[in-house]
Structure formats: structure tokens, C-alpha cells
XYZ file of C-alpha atoms in Angstrom:
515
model
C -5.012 -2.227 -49.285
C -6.334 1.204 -50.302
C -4.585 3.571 -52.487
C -4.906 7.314 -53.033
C -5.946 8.232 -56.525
C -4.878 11.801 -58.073
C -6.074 11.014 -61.671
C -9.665 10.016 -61.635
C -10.689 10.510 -65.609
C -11.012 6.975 -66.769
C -13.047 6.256 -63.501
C -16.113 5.055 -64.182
C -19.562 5.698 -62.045
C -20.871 2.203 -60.006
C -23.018 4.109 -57.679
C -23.291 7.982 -57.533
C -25.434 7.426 -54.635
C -22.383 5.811 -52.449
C -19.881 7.630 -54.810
C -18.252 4.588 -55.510
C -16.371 4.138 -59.048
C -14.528 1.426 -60.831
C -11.105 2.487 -62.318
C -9.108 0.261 -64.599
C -6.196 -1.502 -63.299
C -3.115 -0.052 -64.743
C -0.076 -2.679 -63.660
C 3.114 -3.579 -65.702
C 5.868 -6.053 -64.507
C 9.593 -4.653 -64.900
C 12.621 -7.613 -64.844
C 16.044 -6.300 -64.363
C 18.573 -8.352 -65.209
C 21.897 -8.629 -62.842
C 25.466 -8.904 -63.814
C 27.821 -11.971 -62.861
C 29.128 -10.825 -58.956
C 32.819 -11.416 -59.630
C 33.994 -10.008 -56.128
C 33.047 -11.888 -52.898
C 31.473 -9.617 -50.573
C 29.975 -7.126 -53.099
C 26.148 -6.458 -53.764
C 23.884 -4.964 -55.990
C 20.889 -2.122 -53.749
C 17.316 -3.184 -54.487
C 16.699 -0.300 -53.594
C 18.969 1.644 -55.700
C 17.836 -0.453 -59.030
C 14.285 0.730 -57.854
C 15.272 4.609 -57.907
C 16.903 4.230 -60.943
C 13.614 2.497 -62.867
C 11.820 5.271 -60.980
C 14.373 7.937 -62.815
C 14.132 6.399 -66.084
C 10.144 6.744 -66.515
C 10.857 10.185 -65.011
C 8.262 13.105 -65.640
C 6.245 9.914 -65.028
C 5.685 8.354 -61.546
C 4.296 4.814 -60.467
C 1.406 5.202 -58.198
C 2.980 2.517 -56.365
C 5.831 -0.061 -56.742
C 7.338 -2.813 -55.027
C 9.589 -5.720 -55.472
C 7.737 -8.820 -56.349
C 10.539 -11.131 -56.526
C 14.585 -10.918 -56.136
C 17.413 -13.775 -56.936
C 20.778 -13.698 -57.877
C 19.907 -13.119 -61.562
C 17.112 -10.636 -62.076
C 15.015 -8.180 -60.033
C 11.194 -8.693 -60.683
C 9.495 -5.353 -59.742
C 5.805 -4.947 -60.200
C 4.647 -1.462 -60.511
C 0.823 0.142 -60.718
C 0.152 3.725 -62.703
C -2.819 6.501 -62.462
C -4.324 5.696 -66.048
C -4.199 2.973 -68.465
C -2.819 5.252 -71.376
C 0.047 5.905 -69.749
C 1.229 2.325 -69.739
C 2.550 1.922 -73.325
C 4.837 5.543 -72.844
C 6.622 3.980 -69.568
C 7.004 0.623 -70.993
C 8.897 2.482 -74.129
C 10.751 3.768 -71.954
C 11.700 0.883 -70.168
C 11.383 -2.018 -72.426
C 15.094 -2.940 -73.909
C 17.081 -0.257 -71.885
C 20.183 -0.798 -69.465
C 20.748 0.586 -66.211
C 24.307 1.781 -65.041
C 25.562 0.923 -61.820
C 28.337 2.345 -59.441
C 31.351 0.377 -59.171
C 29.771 -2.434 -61.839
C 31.680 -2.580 -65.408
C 28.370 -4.520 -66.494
C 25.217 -2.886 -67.475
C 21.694 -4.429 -66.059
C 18.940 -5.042 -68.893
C 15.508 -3.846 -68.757
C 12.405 -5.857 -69.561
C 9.083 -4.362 -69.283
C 5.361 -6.203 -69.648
C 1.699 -5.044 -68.853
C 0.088 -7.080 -66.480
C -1.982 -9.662 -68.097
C -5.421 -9.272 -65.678
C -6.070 -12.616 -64.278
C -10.142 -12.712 -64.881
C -12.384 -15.775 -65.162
C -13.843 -15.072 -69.204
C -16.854 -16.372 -70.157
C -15.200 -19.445 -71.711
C -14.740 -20.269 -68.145
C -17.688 -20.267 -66.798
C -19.583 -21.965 -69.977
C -17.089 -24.284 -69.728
C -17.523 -25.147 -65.696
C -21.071 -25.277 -65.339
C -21.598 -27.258 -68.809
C -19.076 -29.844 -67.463
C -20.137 -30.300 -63.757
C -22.420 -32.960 -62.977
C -23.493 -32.089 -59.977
C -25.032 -28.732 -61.331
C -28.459 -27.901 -62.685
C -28.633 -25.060 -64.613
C -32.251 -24.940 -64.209
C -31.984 -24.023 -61.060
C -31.000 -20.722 -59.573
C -27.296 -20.942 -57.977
C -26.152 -23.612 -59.982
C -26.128 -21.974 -62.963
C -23.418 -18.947 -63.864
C -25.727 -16.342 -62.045
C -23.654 -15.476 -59.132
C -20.388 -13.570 -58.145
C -18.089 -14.189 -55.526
C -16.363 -10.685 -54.419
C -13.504 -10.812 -51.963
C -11.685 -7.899 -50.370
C -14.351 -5.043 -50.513
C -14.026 -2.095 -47.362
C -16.727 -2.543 -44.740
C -16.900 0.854 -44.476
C -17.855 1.869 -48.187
C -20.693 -0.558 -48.185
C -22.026 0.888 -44.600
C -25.305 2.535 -44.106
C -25.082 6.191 -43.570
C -25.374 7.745 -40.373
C -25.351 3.794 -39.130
C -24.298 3.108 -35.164
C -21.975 0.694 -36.626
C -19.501 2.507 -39.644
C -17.633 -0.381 -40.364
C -20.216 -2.833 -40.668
C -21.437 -3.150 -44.203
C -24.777 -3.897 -44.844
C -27.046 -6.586 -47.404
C -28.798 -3.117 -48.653
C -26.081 -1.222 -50.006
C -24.747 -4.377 -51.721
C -27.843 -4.433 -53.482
C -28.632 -1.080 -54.329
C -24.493 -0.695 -56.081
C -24.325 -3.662 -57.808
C -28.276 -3.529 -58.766
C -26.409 -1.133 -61.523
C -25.894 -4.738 -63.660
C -29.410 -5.902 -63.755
C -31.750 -7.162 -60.893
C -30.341 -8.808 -57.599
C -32.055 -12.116 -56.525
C -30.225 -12.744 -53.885
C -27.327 -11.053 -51.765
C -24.962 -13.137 -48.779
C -22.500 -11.694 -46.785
C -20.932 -14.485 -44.701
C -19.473 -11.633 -41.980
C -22.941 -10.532 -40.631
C -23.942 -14.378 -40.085
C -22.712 -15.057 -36.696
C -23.108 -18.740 -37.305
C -21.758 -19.069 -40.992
C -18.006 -20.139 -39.661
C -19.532 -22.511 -36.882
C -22.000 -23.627 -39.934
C -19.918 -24.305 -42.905
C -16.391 -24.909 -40.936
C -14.553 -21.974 -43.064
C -13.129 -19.201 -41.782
C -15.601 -16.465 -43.346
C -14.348 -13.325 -40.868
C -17.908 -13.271 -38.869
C -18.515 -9.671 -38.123
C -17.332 -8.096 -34.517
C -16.952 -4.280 -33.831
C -14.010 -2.841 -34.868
C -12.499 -6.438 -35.927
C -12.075 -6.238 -39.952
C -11.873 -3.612 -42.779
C -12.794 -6.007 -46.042
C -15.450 -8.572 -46.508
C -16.357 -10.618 -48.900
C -20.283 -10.689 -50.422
C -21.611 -13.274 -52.880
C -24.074 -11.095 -55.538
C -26.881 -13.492 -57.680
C -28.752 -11.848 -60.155
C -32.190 -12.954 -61.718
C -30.841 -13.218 -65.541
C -27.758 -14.340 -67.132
C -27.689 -10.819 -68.446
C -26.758 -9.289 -65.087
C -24.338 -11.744 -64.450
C -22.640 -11.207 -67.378
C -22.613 -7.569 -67.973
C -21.468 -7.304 -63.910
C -18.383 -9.914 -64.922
C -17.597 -7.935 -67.917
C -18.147 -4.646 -66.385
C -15.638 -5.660 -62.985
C -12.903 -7.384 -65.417
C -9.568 -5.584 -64.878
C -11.251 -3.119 -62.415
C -10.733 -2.009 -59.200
C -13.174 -0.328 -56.554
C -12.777 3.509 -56.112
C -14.272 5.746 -53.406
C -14.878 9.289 -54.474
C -15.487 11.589 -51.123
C -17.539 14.561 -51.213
C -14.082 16.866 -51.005
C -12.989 15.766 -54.227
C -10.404 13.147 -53.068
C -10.440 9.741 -54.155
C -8.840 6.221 -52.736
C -8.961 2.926 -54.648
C -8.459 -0.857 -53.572
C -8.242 -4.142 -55.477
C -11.122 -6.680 -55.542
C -11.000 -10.248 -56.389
C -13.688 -10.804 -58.679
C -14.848 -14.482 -59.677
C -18.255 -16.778 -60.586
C -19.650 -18.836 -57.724
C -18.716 -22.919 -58.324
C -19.805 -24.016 -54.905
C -23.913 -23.623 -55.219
C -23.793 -20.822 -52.492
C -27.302 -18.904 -53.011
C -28.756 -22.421 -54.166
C -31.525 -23.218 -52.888
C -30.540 -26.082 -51.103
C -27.276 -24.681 -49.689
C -30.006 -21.857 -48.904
C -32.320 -24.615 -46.850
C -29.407 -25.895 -45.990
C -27.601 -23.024 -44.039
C -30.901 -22.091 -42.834
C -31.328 -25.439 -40.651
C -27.973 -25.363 -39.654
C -28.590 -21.920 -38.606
C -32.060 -23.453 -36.381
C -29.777 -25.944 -35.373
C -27.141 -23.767 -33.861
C -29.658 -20.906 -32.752
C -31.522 -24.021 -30.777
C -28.011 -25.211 -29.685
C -26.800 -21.646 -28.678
C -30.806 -21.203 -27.281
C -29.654 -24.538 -25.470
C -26.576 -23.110 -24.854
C -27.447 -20.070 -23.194
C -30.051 -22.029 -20.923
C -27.424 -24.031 -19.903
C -25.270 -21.021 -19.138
C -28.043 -19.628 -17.491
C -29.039 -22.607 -15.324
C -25.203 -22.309 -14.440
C -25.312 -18.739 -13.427
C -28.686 -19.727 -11.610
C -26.558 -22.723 -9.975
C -23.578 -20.187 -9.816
C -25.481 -17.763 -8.104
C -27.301 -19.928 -5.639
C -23.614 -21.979 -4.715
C -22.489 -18.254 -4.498
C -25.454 -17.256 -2.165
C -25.191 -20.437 -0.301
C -21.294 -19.591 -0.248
C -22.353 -16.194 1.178
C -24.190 -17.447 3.313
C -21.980 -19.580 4.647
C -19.714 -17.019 4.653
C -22.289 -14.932 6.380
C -22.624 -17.673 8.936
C -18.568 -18.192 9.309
C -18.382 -14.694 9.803
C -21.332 -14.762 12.408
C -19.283 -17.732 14.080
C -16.013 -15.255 13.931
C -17.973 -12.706 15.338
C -19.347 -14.419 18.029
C -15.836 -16.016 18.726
C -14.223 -12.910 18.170
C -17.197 -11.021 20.943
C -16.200 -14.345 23.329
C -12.537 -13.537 22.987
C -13.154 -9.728 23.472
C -15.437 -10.533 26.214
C -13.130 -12.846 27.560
C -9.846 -10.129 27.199
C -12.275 -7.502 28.932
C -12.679 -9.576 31.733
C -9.193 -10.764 31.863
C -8.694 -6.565 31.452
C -11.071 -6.017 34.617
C -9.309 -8.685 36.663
C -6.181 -7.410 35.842
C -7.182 -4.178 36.533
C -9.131 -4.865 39.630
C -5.754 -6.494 40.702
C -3.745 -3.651 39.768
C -6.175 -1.807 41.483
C -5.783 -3.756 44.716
C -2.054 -4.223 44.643
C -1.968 -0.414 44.083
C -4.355 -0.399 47.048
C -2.084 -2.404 48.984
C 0.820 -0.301 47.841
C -0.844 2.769 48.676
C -1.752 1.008 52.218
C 1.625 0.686 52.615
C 2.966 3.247 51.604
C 0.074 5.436 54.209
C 1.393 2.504 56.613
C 4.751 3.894 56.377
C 3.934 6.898 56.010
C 1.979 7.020 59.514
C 4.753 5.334 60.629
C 6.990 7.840 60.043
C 4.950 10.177 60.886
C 4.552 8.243 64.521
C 8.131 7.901 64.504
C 8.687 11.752 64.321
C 5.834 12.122 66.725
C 7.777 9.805 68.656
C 11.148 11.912 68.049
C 9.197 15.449 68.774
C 7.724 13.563 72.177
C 11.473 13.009 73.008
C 12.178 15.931 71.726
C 9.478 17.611 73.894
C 10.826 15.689 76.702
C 14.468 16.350 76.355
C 13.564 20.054 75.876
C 11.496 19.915 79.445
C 14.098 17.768 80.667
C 16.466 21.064 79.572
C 13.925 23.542 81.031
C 14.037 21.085 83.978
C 17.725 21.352 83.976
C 17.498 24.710 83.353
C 15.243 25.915 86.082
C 17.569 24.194 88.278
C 19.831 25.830 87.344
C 18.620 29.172 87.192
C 17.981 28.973 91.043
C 21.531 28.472 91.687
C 22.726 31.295 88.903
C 20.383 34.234 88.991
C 22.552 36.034 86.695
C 22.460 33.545 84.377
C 18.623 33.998 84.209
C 18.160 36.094 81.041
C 21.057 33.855 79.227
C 18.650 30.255 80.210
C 15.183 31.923 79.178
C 17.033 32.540 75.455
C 18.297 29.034 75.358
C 14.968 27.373 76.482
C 13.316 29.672 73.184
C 15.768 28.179 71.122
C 15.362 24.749 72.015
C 11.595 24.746 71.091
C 12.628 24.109 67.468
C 14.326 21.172 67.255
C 16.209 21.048 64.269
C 17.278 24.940 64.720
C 18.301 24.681 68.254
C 21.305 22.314 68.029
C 24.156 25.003 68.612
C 22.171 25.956 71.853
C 22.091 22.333 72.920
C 25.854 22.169 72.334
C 26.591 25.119 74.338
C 24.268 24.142 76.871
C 26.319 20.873 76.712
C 29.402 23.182 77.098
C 27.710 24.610 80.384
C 27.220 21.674 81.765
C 30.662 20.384 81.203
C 31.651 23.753 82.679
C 29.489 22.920 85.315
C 30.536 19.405 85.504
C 34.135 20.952 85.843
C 33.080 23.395 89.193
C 31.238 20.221 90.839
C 34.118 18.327 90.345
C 36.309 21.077 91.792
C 34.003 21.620 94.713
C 34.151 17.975 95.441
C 37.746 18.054 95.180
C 37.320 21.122 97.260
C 34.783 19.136 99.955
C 37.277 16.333 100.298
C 40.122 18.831 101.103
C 38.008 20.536 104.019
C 36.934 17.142 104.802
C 40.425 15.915 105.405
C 41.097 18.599 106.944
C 38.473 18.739 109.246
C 39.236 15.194 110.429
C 42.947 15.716 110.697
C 41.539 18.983 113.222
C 39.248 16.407 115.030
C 42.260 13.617 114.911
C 44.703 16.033 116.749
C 41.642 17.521 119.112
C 41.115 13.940 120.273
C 44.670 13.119 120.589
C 45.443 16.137 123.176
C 41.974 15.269 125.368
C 42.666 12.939 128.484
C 39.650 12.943 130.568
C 35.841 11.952 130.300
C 34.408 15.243 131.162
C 36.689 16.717 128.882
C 36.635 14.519 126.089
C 32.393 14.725 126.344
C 32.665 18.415 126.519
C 35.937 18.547 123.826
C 34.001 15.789 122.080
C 30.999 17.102 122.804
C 32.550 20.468 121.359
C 34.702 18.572 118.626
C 30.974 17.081 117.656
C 28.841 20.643 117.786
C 31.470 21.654 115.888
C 31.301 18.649 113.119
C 27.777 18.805 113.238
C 27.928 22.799 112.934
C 30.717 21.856 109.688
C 29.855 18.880 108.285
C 25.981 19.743 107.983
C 26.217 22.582 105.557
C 29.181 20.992 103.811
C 26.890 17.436 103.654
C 23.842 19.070 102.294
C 26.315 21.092 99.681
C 27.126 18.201 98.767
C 24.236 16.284 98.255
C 22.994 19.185 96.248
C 25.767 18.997 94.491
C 25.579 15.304 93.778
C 22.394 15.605 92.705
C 23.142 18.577 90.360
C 26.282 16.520 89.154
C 23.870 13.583 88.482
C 21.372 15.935 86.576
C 23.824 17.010 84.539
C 24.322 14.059 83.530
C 21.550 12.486 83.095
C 21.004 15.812 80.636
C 23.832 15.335 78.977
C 23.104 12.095 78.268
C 19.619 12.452 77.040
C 21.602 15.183 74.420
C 23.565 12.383 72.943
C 20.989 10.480 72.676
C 18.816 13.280 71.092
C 21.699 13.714 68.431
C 22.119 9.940 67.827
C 18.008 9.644 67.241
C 18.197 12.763 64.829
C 20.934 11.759 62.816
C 18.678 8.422 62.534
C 15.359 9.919 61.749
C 17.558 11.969 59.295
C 19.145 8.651 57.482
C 15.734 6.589 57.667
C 13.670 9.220 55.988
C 16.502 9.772 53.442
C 16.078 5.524 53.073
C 12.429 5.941 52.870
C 12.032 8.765 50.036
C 14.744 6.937 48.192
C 12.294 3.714 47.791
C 9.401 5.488 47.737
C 11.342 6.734 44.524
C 12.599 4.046 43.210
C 9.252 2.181 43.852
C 7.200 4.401 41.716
């Protein structure tokens, strides 16, 4: 965890060339003690006690503070300053004072300590490598000649202008803490890609963008450098100086190599492993490989396959279109027939109409000559009448627009029919009374000569009567009978329209309802 840093005097230089700086660590642990809680449900603030520790070192500040451990008894705070001198001023004015509370009638006590730095002295390691016995101090790594640093920022150990800023790299770690005396050998587990697959320990291998600290393991050539780099790193911590003037710190954890890291064996050591696990990930990546190759060729055959199904589905799918087209073309060659037939039928009944009102305009025709017929009859026996027939026989040439004349002419003949019947009535009057003349004629003859010459007279005289009166008659008959065969061949003109009329009505109506 990095910290900004506003007092930088007792900073001193590591590498001006990286502008990194080690600054002593300036902690002190502050214990407030905490009255008996006599009512239930009542508390004492952490955060309160903190403000008022803050208040009581007051113009001075901590850098930083926090609570490192809280009971019901005491408050353990730990607390970090800008310099070193100022230390001994806030623990005066801490150490041995009280702290009034709000609503407490008990005071809390206030204990204040500096931070004893917890640092591996050379006593240590004298003491480790003189009393291991499976260490040679002969040898390079198994001898106190190597530091183990923990915690340092990727970044501040990256090359400049690198592709990768928060990857730190071997060179850097060589040229800051080359400062000491001359580097033999530098690890940093995080760039080995192997090291945690290799040695079974979680080291934090290096990916981009993954981690902000790593750890580095520094050997140097003499004893010398070792030393004077423990001494020099005892109670520090790493500062960062920026080319603005502004300055952040963090805390390293600083100790002496016991497990034979850089030796040469471990060296060997790591270095086959690392064969063994570049030939396994060589063997590794041939295998994934031969499965891509396998992948790829069950995916082409699969493809092709697929190609092939979708042939089939084509093909199916072109036999089942073909198949619906055809089905299409039948149906529509049988639509096209029955429409055919339907149209046939329709021009059937259409010509049959058509016939039929031929048929009805040939009776018609005939009717209307059968009325000129009737007509020119009887415009010989009424002259007068002439001019009144000739418009009548005009109007009957249209069918449909000649009906009043037909009715009136149906009037005449009734009226006509009437005067027959009245000269018949009229005939059979003369006639009776003709033979009740020739009854009493015969009656008063009584001779042979005179009957043949009364009868002969009584007969010129019948003959010279009854001729004219028998051919008026006939003529009249026959008149009478032409009237009515005309006025029968009216009614059954009418009865045919109104049936033409009602079947074409029929017709159009399913013609309709067809379509």
C-alpha cells in the first residue's frame, strides 16, 4: 500500500537514476485504556477515541492511522508520522495522558510506544547459517549473501518507455540495488512463467495488468554488499520521488534468503525443471495442436458432412419444390380446365339464352306478322282505320316498347269480337226471320205449279238472301276466328316475356353468385 509523502528531508537517495529513495519508518503504537461499561446498552466510538488522539498531538498530524486491535478493555491504535524526529514530541504528548469522554464519569488512559522495527540483525543470520547443516558457506547461496524483498511496485522497477509499465524488469533490480556492492545474481519469480508450476508456491507469475508488487531475491558477490544492503534497508521503506516534486512511499519486507534460492543447485535445479516443463508445455502445445489439427479435420469432415446434408436438403428440398410446381401446374392446368368448362358453360348458356331470345324475337317476329296479318285484314274491312293500323304495326316492331299497343290492339279486337258477336246475333235474327217468312209462304201455297213457282220464288229469294248473308258470315267467322287466334298468340306473347324476363333475372343471379 502506497502512501503520499509531504516531508521528504530524511529521505535518503537509492537510485537517482529511477528516483527512488529510502525513508525511515516512523511508527508508534498508542493503547487507550477503557472504563468499566456500567450501563447495558452503552458504548464507547472508536472512532471518536481516534479524533480525540488525533486532537491531542494537534499542530501535529499522523500520516496515517488505524486501529490495530479493539476489546472491551483497551483500544490498540497504530499510527505512522512524516519524520522520525517527530516521534518523541507526539509520544510526550501522548504517553501518560487521559482522554475525556461524553456521558463517561471515567477518564481513558493513554499509553504511547515507538514501534520496535522487526529486522533480521546480523546475529541472525550468523547465527542461521553457522547452525544449519545442510548449508555450505563456501558456496554461493548458501551462505548470508542474498536478500529476499517482498512487496516492491512493479511499476517503479519497470523499464522506461517499456510496452509493458507494470512489468518490472531483472535490469532495474540490478542497476538500484547495485548501490550496496556488486550483484551476482538477481530472480524475480513473477517473470518465470513456470516458477509456480516448478516449485508448487504461489509466486504471483507475471500477466498484464494482474499485480502491482513483486517480490525479487538480490545476491551479491561479497558479504560486504550483503551486509551494508541489510543495514542500509533496516527500518526503511521504499520512496518514489516523481519528476514534479511529489513523492509516494510503500513498506517492504526485507529479510536474508534461508532456502538456497540463487544456489547453484536450486539454480540447476529450476533450470531442468524449467526444460522439463518447456518440453512438457512443447509437448503440450503439440498435443494441442495435433488436437486443433484433429479438431479442424473432424470440423472439416463435419462441414463436409454438413455440406453434403445440406446438398441432400437441397436436392430434397429442389424434389419437393419440383414436386409442389408440378402439383402447382396440375392444379392449375385443372383450374384452368374447370374454368374452361365453366366458361363453356357459361358461353353454353349464354348461347342459349341468346337462342332462347332469338327464339322469343322469332315469335315475336311472328306474332308481330301475325298482327300485321291481322291487321291487313283488317284494314280492308276499315279503311278509316288505315292510318290508326300503320302506327300500331310501327310500334309493335319493338317488342318490349310496344306492349300498350298490343293491349289496345287486344282492346280492338275484343271490340271487334263484340260487333261479330252482335252481327251473329244479328244473322240469327234475320235468319229466323227469314224462315218464319218462308214457313208462312209455304203454309198459304196449295198447288204444284204454285208451290214450284212460290217455292221456286220462296228459293230465288233464299238464295238471293241467304247468299250474301252466308258469305257475311263466313267472313265473319273467319274474322271472329282470327281474332282469336291473335288474341291468343298475345297471351301467349305476354306469358313467354314475363318468362324470358324471370329466367334471365335467374340466370344473372347465378352467374353472380357463381363468380
Amino acid at each position: 500500500m502506497t502512501t503520499i509523502v509531504h516531508d521528504t528531508t530524511e529521505a535518503v537517495c537509492l537510485s537517482a537514476g529511477y528516483n527512488l529513495y529510502l525513508k525511515p519508518i516512523a511508527k508508534m503504537t498508542v493503547s487507550v485504556a477503557l472504563p468499566q461499561l456500567k450501563l447495558p446498552g452503552k458504548s464507547i466510538s472508536n472512532w471518536e477515541v481516534m479524533e480525540r488522539v488525533k486532537a491531542m498531538v494537534a499542530p501535529e498530524q499522523f500520516s496515517a492511522l488505524r486501529i490495530s486491535k479493539s476489546t472491551m478493555d483497551f483500544i490498540r491504535f497504530e499510527g505512522e508520522v512524516e519524520n522520525k524526529t517527530v516521534v518523541k514530541s507526539l509520544l510526550g504528548r501522548l504517553d501518560g495522558k487521559s482522554i475525556k469522554l461524553s456521558g463517561f464519569t471515567d477518564v481513558l488512559k493513554v499509553r504511547a510506544v515507538e514501534n520496535k522495527v522487526d529486522f533480521p540483525t546480523r546475529h541472525d543470520w550468523d547465527s542461521f547459517f553457522r547452525d544449519a547443516k545442510d548449508m555450505n558457506e563456501t558456496l554461493p547461496g548458501e551462505r548470508p549473501d542474498t536478500i529476499h524483498l517482498e512487496g516492491l511496485p512493479c511499476r517503479w522497477f519497470s523499464q522506461k518507455d517499456s510496452q509493458y509499465p507494470d512489468r518490472p524488469s531483472e535490469e532495474v533490480l540490478i542497476a538500484v540495488f547495485q548501490t550496496f556492492g556488486k550483484v551476482r545474481n538477481v530472480d524475480i519469480p513473477m517473470l518465470d512463467p513456470y516458477r509456480e508450476e516448478m516449485m508448487g508456491k504461489n509466486f504471483s507469475t507475471f500477466s498484464f495488468g494482474g499485480h502491482l508488487n513483486f517480490e525479487a531475491y538480490v545476491q551479491y558477490q561479497e558479504y560486504c554488499g550483503f551486509t551494508k544492503a541489510m543495514d542500509t534497508l533496516r527500518g526503511m521503506k521504499l520512496m518514489l520521488k516523481g519528476d514534479d516534486g511529489k513523492a509516494v512511499a510503500c513498506n517492504i519486507k526485507v529479510t536474508f534468503d534461508t532456502s538456497k534460492h540463487l544456489g547453484d543447485t536450486s539454480v540447476k535445479k529450476r533450470n531442468l525443471e524449467r526444460l522439463k516443463l518447456q518440453e512438457l508445455e512443447r509437448q503440450r502445445e503439440e498435443q494441442k495442436q495435433r488436437e486443433k489439427e484433429e479438431e479442424e479435420r473432424r470440423k472439416e469432415e463435419e462441414r463436409y458432412d454438413g455440406r453434403q446434408k445440406e446438398e441432400k436438403e437441397r436436392k430434397k428440398e429442389e424434389r419437393l419444390r419440383k414436386r409442389e410446381q408440378k402439383l402447382r401446374e396440375r392444379e392449375e392446368r385443372r383450374n384452368l380446365k374447370k374454368m374452361r368448362r365453366q366458361q363453356e358453360e357459361e358461353q353454353k348458356k349464354l348461347q342459349m339464352k341468346i337462342a332462347l331470345e332469338e327464339r322469343r324475337l322469332l315469335l315475336a317476329q311472328r306474332n308481330l306478322e301475325s298482327i300485321r296479318l291481322i291487321a291487313e285484314l283488317l284494314a280492308r274491312a276499315k279503311r278509316k282505320e288505315k292510318a290508326r293500323q300503320e302506327e300500331e304495326l310501327a310500334r309493335l316492331q319493338q317488342l318490349e316498347a310496344c306492349r300498350r299497343k298490343q293491349e289496345e290492339e287486344l282492346r280492338r279486337v275484343e271490340v271487334e269480337k263484340e260487333r261479330a258477336l252482335e252481327l251473329q246475333r244479328r244473322e240469327k235474327e234475320l235468319r229466323e226471320r227469314l224462315l218464319s217468312n218462308l214457313l208462312k209462304n209455304s203454309g198459304k201455297t196449295t198447288g204444284p205449279a204454285g208451290m214450284q213457282d212460290q217455292g221456286g220464288t220462296g228459293v230465288n229469294e233464299d238464295a238471293f238472301i241467304n247468299i250474301p248473308i252466308y258469305k257475311s258470315t263466313s267472313s265473319l267467322s273467319r274474322r271472329m276466328r282470327q281474332k282469336t287466334h291473335f288474341y291468343r298468340q298475345l297471351q301467349f306473347s305476354k306469358v313467354m316475356r314475363s318468362f324470358s324476363i324471370s329466367s334471365v333475372k335467374f340466370c344473372n343471379l347465378g352467374s353472380r353468385d357463381f363468380f
